PDB file of C-alpha atoms in Angstrom:
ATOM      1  CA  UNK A   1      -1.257   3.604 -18.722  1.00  0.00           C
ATOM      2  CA  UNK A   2      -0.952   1.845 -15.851  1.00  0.00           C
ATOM      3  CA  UNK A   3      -4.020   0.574 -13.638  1.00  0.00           C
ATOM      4  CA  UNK A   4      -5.254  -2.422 -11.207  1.00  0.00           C
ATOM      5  CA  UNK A   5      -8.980  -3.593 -11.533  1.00  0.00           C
ATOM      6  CA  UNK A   6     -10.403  -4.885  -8.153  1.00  0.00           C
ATOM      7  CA  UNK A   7     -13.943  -5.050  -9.376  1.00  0.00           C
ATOM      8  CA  UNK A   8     -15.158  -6.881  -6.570  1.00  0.00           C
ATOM      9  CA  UNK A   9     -15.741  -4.228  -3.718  1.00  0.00           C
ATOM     10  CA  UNK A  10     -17.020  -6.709  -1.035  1.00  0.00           C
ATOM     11  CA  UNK A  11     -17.648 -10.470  -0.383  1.00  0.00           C
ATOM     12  CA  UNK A  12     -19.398 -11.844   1.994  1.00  0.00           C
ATOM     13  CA  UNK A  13     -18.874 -15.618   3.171  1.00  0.00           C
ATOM     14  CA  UNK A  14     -19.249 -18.001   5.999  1.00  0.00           C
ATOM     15  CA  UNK A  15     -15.824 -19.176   8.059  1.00  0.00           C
ATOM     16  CA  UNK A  16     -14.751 -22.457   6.297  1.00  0.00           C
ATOM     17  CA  UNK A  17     -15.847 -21.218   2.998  1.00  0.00           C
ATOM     18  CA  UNK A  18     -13.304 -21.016   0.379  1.00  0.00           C
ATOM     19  CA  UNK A  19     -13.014 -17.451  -1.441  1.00  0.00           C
ATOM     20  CA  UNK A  20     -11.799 -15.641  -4.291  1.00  0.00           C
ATOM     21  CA  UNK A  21     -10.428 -12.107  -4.911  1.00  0.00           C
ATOM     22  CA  UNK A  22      -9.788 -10.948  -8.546  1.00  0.00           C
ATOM     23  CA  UNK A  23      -7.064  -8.556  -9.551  1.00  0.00           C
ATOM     24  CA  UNK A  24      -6.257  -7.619 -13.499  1.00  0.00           C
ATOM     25  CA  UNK A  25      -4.011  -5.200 -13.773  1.00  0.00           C
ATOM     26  CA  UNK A  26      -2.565  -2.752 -16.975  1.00  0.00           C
ATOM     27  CA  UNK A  27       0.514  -2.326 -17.919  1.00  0.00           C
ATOM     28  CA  UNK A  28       3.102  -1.971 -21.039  1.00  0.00           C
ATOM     29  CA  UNK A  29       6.128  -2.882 -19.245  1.00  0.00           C
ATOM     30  CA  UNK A  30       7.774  -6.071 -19.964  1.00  0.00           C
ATOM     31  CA  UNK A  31       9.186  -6.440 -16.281  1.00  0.00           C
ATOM     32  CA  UNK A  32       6.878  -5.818 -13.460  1.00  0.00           C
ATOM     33  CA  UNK A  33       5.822  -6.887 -10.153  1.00  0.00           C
ATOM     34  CA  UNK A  34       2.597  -7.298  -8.823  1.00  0.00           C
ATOM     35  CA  UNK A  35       2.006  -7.319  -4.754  1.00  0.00           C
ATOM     36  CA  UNK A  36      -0.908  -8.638  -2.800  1.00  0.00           C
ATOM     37  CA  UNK A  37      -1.754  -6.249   0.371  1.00  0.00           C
ATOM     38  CA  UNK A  38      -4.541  -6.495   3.556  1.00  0.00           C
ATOM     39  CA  UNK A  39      -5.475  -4.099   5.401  1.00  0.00           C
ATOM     40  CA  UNK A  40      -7.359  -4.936   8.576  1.00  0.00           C
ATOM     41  CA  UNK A  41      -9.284  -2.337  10.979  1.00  0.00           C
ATOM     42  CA  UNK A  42      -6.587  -1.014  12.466  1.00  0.00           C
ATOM     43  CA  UNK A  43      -5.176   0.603   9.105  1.00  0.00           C
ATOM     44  CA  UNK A  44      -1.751  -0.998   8.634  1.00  0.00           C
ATOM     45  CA  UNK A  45      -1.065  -2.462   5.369  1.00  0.00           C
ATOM     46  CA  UNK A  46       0.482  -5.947   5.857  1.00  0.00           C
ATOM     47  CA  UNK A  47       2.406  -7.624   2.911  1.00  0.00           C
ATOM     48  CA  UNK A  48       1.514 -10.834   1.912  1.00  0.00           C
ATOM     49  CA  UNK A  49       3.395 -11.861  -1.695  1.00  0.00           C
ATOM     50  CA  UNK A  50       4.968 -10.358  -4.198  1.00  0.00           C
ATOM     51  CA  UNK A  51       5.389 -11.461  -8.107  1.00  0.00           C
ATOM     52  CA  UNK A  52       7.771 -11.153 -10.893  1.00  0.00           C
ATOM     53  CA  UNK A  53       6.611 -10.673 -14.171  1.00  0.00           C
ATOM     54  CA  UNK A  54       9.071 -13.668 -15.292  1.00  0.00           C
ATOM     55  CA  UNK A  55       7.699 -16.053 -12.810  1.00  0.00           C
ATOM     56  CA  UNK A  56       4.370 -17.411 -13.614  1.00  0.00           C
ATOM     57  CA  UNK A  57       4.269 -20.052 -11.103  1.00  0.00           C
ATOM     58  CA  UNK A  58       1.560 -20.422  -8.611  1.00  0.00           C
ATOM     59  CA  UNK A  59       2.059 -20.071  -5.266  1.00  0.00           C
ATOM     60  CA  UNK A  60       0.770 -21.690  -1.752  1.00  0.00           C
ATOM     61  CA  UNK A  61       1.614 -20.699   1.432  1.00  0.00           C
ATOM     62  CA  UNK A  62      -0.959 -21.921   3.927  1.00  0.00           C
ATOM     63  CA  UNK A  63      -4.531 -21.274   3.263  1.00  0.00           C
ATOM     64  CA  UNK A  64      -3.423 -18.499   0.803  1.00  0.00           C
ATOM     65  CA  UNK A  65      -2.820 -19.125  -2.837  1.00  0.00           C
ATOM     66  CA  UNK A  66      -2.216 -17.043  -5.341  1.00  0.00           C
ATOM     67  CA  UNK A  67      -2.737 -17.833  -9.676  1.00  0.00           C
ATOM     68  CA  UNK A  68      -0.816 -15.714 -11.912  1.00  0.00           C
ATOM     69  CA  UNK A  69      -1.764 -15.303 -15.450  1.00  0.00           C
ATOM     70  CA  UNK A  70       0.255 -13.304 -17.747  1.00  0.00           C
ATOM     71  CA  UNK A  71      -2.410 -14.224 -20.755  1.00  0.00           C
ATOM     72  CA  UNK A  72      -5.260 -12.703 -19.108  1.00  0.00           C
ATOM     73  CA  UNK A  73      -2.969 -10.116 -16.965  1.00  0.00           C
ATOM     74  CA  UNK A  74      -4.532 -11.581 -13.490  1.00  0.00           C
ATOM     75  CA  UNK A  75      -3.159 -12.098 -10.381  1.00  0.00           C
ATOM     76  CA  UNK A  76      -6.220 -13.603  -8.391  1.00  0.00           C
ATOM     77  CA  UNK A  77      -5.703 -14.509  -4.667  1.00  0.00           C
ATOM     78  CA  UNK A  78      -7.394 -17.302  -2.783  1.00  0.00           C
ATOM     79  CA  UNK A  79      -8.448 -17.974   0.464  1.00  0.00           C
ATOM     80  CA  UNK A  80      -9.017 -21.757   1.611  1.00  0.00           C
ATOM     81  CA  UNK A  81     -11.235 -22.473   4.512  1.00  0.00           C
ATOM     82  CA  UNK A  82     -11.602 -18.340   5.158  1.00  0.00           C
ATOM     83  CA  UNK A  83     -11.686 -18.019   8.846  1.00  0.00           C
ATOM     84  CA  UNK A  84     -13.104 -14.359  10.731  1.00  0.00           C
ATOM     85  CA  UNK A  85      -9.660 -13.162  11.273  1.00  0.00           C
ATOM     86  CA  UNK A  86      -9.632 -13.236   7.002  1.00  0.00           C
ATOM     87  CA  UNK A  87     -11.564 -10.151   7.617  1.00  0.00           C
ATOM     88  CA  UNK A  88      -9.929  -6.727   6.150  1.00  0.00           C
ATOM     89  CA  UNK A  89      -9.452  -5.241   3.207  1.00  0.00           C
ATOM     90  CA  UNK A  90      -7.159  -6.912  -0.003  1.00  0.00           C
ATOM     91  CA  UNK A  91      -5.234  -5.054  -2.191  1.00  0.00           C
ATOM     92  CA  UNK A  92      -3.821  -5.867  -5.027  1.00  0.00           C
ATOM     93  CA  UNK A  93      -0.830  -3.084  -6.223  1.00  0.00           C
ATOM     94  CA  UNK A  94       1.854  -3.196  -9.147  1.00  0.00           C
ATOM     95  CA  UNK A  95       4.987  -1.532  -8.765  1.00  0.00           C
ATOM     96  CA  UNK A  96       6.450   0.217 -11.641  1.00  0.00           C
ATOM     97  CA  UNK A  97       9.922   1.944 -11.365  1.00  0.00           C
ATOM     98  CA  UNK A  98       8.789   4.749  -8.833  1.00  0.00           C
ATOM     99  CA  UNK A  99       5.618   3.737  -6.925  1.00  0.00           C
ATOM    100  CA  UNK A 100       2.780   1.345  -6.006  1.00  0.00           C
ATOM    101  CA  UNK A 101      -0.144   1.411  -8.470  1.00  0.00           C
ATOM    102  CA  UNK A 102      -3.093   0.279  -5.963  1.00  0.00           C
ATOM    103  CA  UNK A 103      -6.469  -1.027  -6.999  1.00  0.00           C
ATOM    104  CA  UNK A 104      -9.859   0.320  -5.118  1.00  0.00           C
ATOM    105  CA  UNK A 105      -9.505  -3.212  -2.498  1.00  0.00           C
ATOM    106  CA  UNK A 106     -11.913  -5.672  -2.019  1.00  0.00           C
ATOM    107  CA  UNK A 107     -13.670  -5.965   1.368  1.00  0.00           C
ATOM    108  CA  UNK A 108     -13.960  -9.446   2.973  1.00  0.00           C
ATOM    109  CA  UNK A 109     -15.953 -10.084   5.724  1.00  0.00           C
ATOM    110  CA  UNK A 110     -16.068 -13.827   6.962  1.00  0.00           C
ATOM    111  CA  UNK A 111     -19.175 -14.644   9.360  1.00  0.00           C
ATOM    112  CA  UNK A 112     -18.507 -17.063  11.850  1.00  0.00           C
TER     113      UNK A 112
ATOM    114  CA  UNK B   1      13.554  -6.244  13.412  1.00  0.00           C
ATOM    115  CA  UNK B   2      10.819  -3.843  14.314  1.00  0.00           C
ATOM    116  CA  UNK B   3       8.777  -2.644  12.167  1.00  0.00           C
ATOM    117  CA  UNK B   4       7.718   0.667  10.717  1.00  0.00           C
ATOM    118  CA  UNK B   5       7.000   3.317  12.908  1.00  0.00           C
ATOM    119  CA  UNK B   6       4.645   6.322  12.462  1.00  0.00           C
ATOM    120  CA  UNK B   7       3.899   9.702  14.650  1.00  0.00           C
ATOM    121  CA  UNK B   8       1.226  10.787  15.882  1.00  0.00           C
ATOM    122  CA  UNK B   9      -1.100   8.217  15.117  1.00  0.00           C
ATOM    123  CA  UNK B  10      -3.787  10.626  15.416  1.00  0.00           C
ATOM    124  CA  UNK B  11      -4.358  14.015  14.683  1.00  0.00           C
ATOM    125  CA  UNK B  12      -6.800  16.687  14.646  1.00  0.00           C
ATOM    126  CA  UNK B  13      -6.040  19.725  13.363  1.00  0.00           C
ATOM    127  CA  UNK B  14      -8.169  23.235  11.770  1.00  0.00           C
ATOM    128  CA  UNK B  15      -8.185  24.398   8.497  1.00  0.00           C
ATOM    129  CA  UNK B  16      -5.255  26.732   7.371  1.00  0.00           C
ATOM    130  CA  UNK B  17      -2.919  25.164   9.988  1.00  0.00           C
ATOM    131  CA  UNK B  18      -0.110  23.421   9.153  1.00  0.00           C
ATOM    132  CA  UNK B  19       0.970  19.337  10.220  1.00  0.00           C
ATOM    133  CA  UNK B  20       4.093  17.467  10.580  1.00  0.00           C
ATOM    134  CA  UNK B  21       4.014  13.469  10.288  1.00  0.00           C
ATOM    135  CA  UNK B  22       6.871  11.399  11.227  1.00  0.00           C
ATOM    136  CA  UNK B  23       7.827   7.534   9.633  1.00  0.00           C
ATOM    137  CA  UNK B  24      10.736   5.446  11.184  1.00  0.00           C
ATOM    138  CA  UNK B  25      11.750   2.629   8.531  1.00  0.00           C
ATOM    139  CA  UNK B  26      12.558  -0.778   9.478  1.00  0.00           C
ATOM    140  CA  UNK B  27      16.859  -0.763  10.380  1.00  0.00           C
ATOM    141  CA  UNK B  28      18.650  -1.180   7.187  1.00  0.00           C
ATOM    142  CA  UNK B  29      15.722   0.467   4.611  1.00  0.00           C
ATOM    143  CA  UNK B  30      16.981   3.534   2.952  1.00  0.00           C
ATOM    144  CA  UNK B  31      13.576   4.709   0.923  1.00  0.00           C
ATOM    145  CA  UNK B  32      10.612   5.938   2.354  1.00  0.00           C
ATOM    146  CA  UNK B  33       7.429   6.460   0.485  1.00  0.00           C
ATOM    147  CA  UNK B  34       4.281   8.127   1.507  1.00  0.00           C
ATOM    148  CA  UNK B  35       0.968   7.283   0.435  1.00  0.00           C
ATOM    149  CA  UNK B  36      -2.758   9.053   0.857  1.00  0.00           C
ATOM    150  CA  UNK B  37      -5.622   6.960   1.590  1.00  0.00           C
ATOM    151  CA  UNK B  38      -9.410   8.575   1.510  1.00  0.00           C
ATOM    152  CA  UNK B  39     -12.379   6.811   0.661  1.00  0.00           C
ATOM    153  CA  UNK B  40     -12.934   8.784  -2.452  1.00  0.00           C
ATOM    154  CA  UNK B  41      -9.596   8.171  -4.180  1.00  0.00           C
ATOM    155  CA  UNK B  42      -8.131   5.695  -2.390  1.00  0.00           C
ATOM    156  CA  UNK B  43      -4.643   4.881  -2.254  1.00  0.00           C
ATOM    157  CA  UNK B  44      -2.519   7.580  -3.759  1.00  0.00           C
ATOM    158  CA  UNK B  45       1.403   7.930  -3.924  1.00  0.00           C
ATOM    159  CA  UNK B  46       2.833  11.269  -2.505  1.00  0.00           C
ATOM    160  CA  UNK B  47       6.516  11.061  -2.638  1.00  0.00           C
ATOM    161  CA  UNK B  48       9.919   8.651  -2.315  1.00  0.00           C
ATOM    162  CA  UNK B  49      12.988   9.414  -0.346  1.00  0.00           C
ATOM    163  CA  UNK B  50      16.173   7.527  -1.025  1.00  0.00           C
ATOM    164  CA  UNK B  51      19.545   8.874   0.753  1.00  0.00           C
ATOM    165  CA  UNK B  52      17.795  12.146   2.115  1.00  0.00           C
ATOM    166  CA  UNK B  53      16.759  13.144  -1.460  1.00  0.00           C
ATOM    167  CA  UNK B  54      13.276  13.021  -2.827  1.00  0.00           C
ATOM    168  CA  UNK B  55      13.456  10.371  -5.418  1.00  0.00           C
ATOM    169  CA  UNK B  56       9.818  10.300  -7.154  1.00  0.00           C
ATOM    170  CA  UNK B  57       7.060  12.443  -6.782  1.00  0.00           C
ATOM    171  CA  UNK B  58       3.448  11.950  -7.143  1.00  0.00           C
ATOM    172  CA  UNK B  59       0.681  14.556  -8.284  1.00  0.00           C
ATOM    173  CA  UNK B  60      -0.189  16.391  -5.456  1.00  0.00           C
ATOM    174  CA  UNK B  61       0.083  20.210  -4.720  1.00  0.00           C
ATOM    175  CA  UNK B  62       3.128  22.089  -3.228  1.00  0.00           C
ATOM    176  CA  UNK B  63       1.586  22.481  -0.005  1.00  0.00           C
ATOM    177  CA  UNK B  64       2.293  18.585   0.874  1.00  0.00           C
ATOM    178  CA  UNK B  65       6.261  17.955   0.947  1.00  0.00           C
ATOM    179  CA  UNK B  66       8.813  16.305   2.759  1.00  0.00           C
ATOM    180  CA  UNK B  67      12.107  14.995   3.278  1.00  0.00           C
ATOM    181  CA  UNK B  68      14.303  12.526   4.982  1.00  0.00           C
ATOM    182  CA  UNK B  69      17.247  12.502   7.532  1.00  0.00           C
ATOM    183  CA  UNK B  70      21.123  10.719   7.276  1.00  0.00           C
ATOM    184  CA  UNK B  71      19.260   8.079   9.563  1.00  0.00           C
ATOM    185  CA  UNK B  72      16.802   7.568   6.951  1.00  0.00           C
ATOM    186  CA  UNK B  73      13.862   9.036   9.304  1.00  0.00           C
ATOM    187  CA  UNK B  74      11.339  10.776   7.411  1.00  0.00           C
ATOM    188  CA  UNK B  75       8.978  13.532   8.459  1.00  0.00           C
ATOM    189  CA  UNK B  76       5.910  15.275   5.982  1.00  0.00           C
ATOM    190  CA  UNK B  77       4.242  18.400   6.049  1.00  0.00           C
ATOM    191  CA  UNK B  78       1.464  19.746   4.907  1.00  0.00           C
ATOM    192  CA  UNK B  79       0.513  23.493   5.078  1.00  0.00           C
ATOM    193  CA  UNK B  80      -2.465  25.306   4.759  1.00  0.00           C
ATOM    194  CA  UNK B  81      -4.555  22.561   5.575  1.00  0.00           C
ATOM    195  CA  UNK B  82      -7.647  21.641   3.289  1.00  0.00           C
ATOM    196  CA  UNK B  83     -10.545  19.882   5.070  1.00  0.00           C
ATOM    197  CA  UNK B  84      -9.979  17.460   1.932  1.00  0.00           C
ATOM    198  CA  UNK B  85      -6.655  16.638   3.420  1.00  0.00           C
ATOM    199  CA  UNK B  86      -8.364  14.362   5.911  1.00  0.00           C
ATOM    200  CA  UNK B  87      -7.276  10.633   5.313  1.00  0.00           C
ATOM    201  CA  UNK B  88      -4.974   7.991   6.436  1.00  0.00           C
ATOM    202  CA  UNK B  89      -1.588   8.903   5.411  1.00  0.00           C
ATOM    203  CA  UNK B  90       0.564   5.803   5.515  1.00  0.00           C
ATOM    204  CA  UNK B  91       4.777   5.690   5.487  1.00  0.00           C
ATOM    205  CA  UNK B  92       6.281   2.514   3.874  1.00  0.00           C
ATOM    206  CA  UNK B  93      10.139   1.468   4.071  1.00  0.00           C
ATOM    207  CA  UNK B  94      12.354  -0.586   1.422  1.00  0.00           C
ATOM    208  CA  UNK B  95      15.892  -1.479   0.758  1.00  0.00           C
ATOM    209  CA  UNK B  96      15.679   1.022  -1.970  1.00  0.00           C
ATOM    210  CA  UNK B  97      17.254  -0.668  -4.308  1.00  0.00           C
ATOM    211  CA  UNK B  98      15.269  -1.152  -7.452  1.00  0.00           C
ATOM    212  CA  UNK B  99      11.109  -1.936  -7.328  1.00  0.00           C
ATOM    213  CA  UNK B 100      11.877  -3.855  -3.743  1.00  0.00           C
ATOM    214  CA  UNK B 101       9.066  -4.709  -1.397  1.00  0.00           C
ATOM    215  CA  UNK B 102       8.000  -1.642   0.070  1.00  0.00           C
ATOM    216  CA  UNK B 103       6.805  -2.695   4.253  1.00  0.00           C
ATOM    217  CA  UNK B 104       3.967  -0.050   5.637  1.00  0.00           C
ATOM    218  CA  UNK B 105       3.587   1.328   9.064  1.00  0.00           C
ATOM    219  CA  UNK B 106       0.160   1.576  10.761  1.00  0.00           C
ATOM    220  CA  UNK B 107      -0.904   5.172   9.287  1.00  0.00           C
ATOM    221  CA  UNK B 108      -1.432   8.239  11.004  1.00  0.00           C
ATOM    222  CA  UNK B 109      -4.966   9.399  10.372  1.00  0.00           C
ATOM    223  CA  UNK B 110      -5.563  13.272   9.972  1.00  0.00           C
ATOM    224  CA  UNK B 111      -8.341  14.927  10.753  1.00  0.00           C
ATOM    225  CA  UNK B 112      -8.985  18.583   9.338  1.00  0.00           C
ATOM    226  CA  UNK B 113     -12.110  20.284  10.902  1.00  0.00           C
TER     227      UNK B 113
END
């Protein structure tokens, strides 16, 4: 079977803080690709990185970083010095051949 | 390149009636997906269109279906509306070719009193 774990549902934190959202994820497939999504109020889901399954390397692009571990099947997604505009909801999704596999999302709220 | 588009992006409709929903991909995308989002079960795939066929299918009843145009437009219907049919129904585009990125639109959120 095929699942992603988001067992955080919400975090709270102050702007500047640094913060953490978890993702494991399920699968059997030898190629995969895992996707990072947020969601803010007004409903649109906004890409933010994608993953092979055959590229383990870390990735920065800003304040955002991202740690891929195959060993522990986790693709956890960082925010450095969160700011209010952080606020929405994360997703984390893997794609198999046919769809997006979403997990339940983590809520951040960042308090100036 | 603009980005996905999505009409109505609200609706209110009464149980029994039917809705249509209509996603523009970005230029250039050939597959459209749709996806369910409720509180209670969260994200949920409906269906994939790739070259006007329906590529993938997800496990929902025969009431919701769809289908998608030589310009790769895609519209959705659902009949007989249920008042668990309210959500956030949400169209994303891709290249189609192979497990690309797949870019959402900003939703259209159905209400079924």
């Amino acid at each position: 079977a095929q699942k992603v774990t988001q067992a955080q549902t919400e975090i709270s934190v102050v702007e500047k803080e640094d913060v953490t959202l978890d993702c494991v994820y399920e699968t059997r497939d030898t190629t995969y690709y895992l996707f990072w999504y947020k969601q803010p109020p007004s409903g649109e889901l906004v890409f933010l990185i994608r993953r092979n399954s055959f590229d383990e390397q870390n990735e920065i692009s800003g304040r955002y970083s991202w740690n891929f571990q195959k060993s522990t099947s986790s693709f956890n997604f960082t925010i450095t010095a969160s700011q209010v505009v952080d606020s929405a909801v994360y997703f984390c999704a893997l794609r198999n051949t046919d769809k997006l596999i979403f997990g339940t999302g983590t809520r951040l709220q960042v308090f100036p | 390149k603009a980005g996905v588009t999505q009409t109505p992006r609200y609706l209110i409709k009464t149980r029994g009636q039917q809705v249509t929903l209509s996603c523009s991909p970005i230029s250039g995308h050939r597959s459209v997906s749709w996806y369910q989002q409720t509180p209670g079960q969260g994200l949920q795939f409906l269906f994939e269109y790739f070259s006007e066929t329906q590529r993938n299918k997800g496990n929902f009843p025969g009431r919701f279906s769809g289908r998608q145009f030589s310009n790769s437009r895609s519209e959705m219907n659902v009949s007989t509306l249920e008042l668990g049919d309210s959500a956030l129904y949400l169209c994303a585009s891709s290249l189609g070719r192979g497990p690309d990125t797949q870019y959402f639109g900003p939703g259209t959120r159905l209400t079924v009193l």
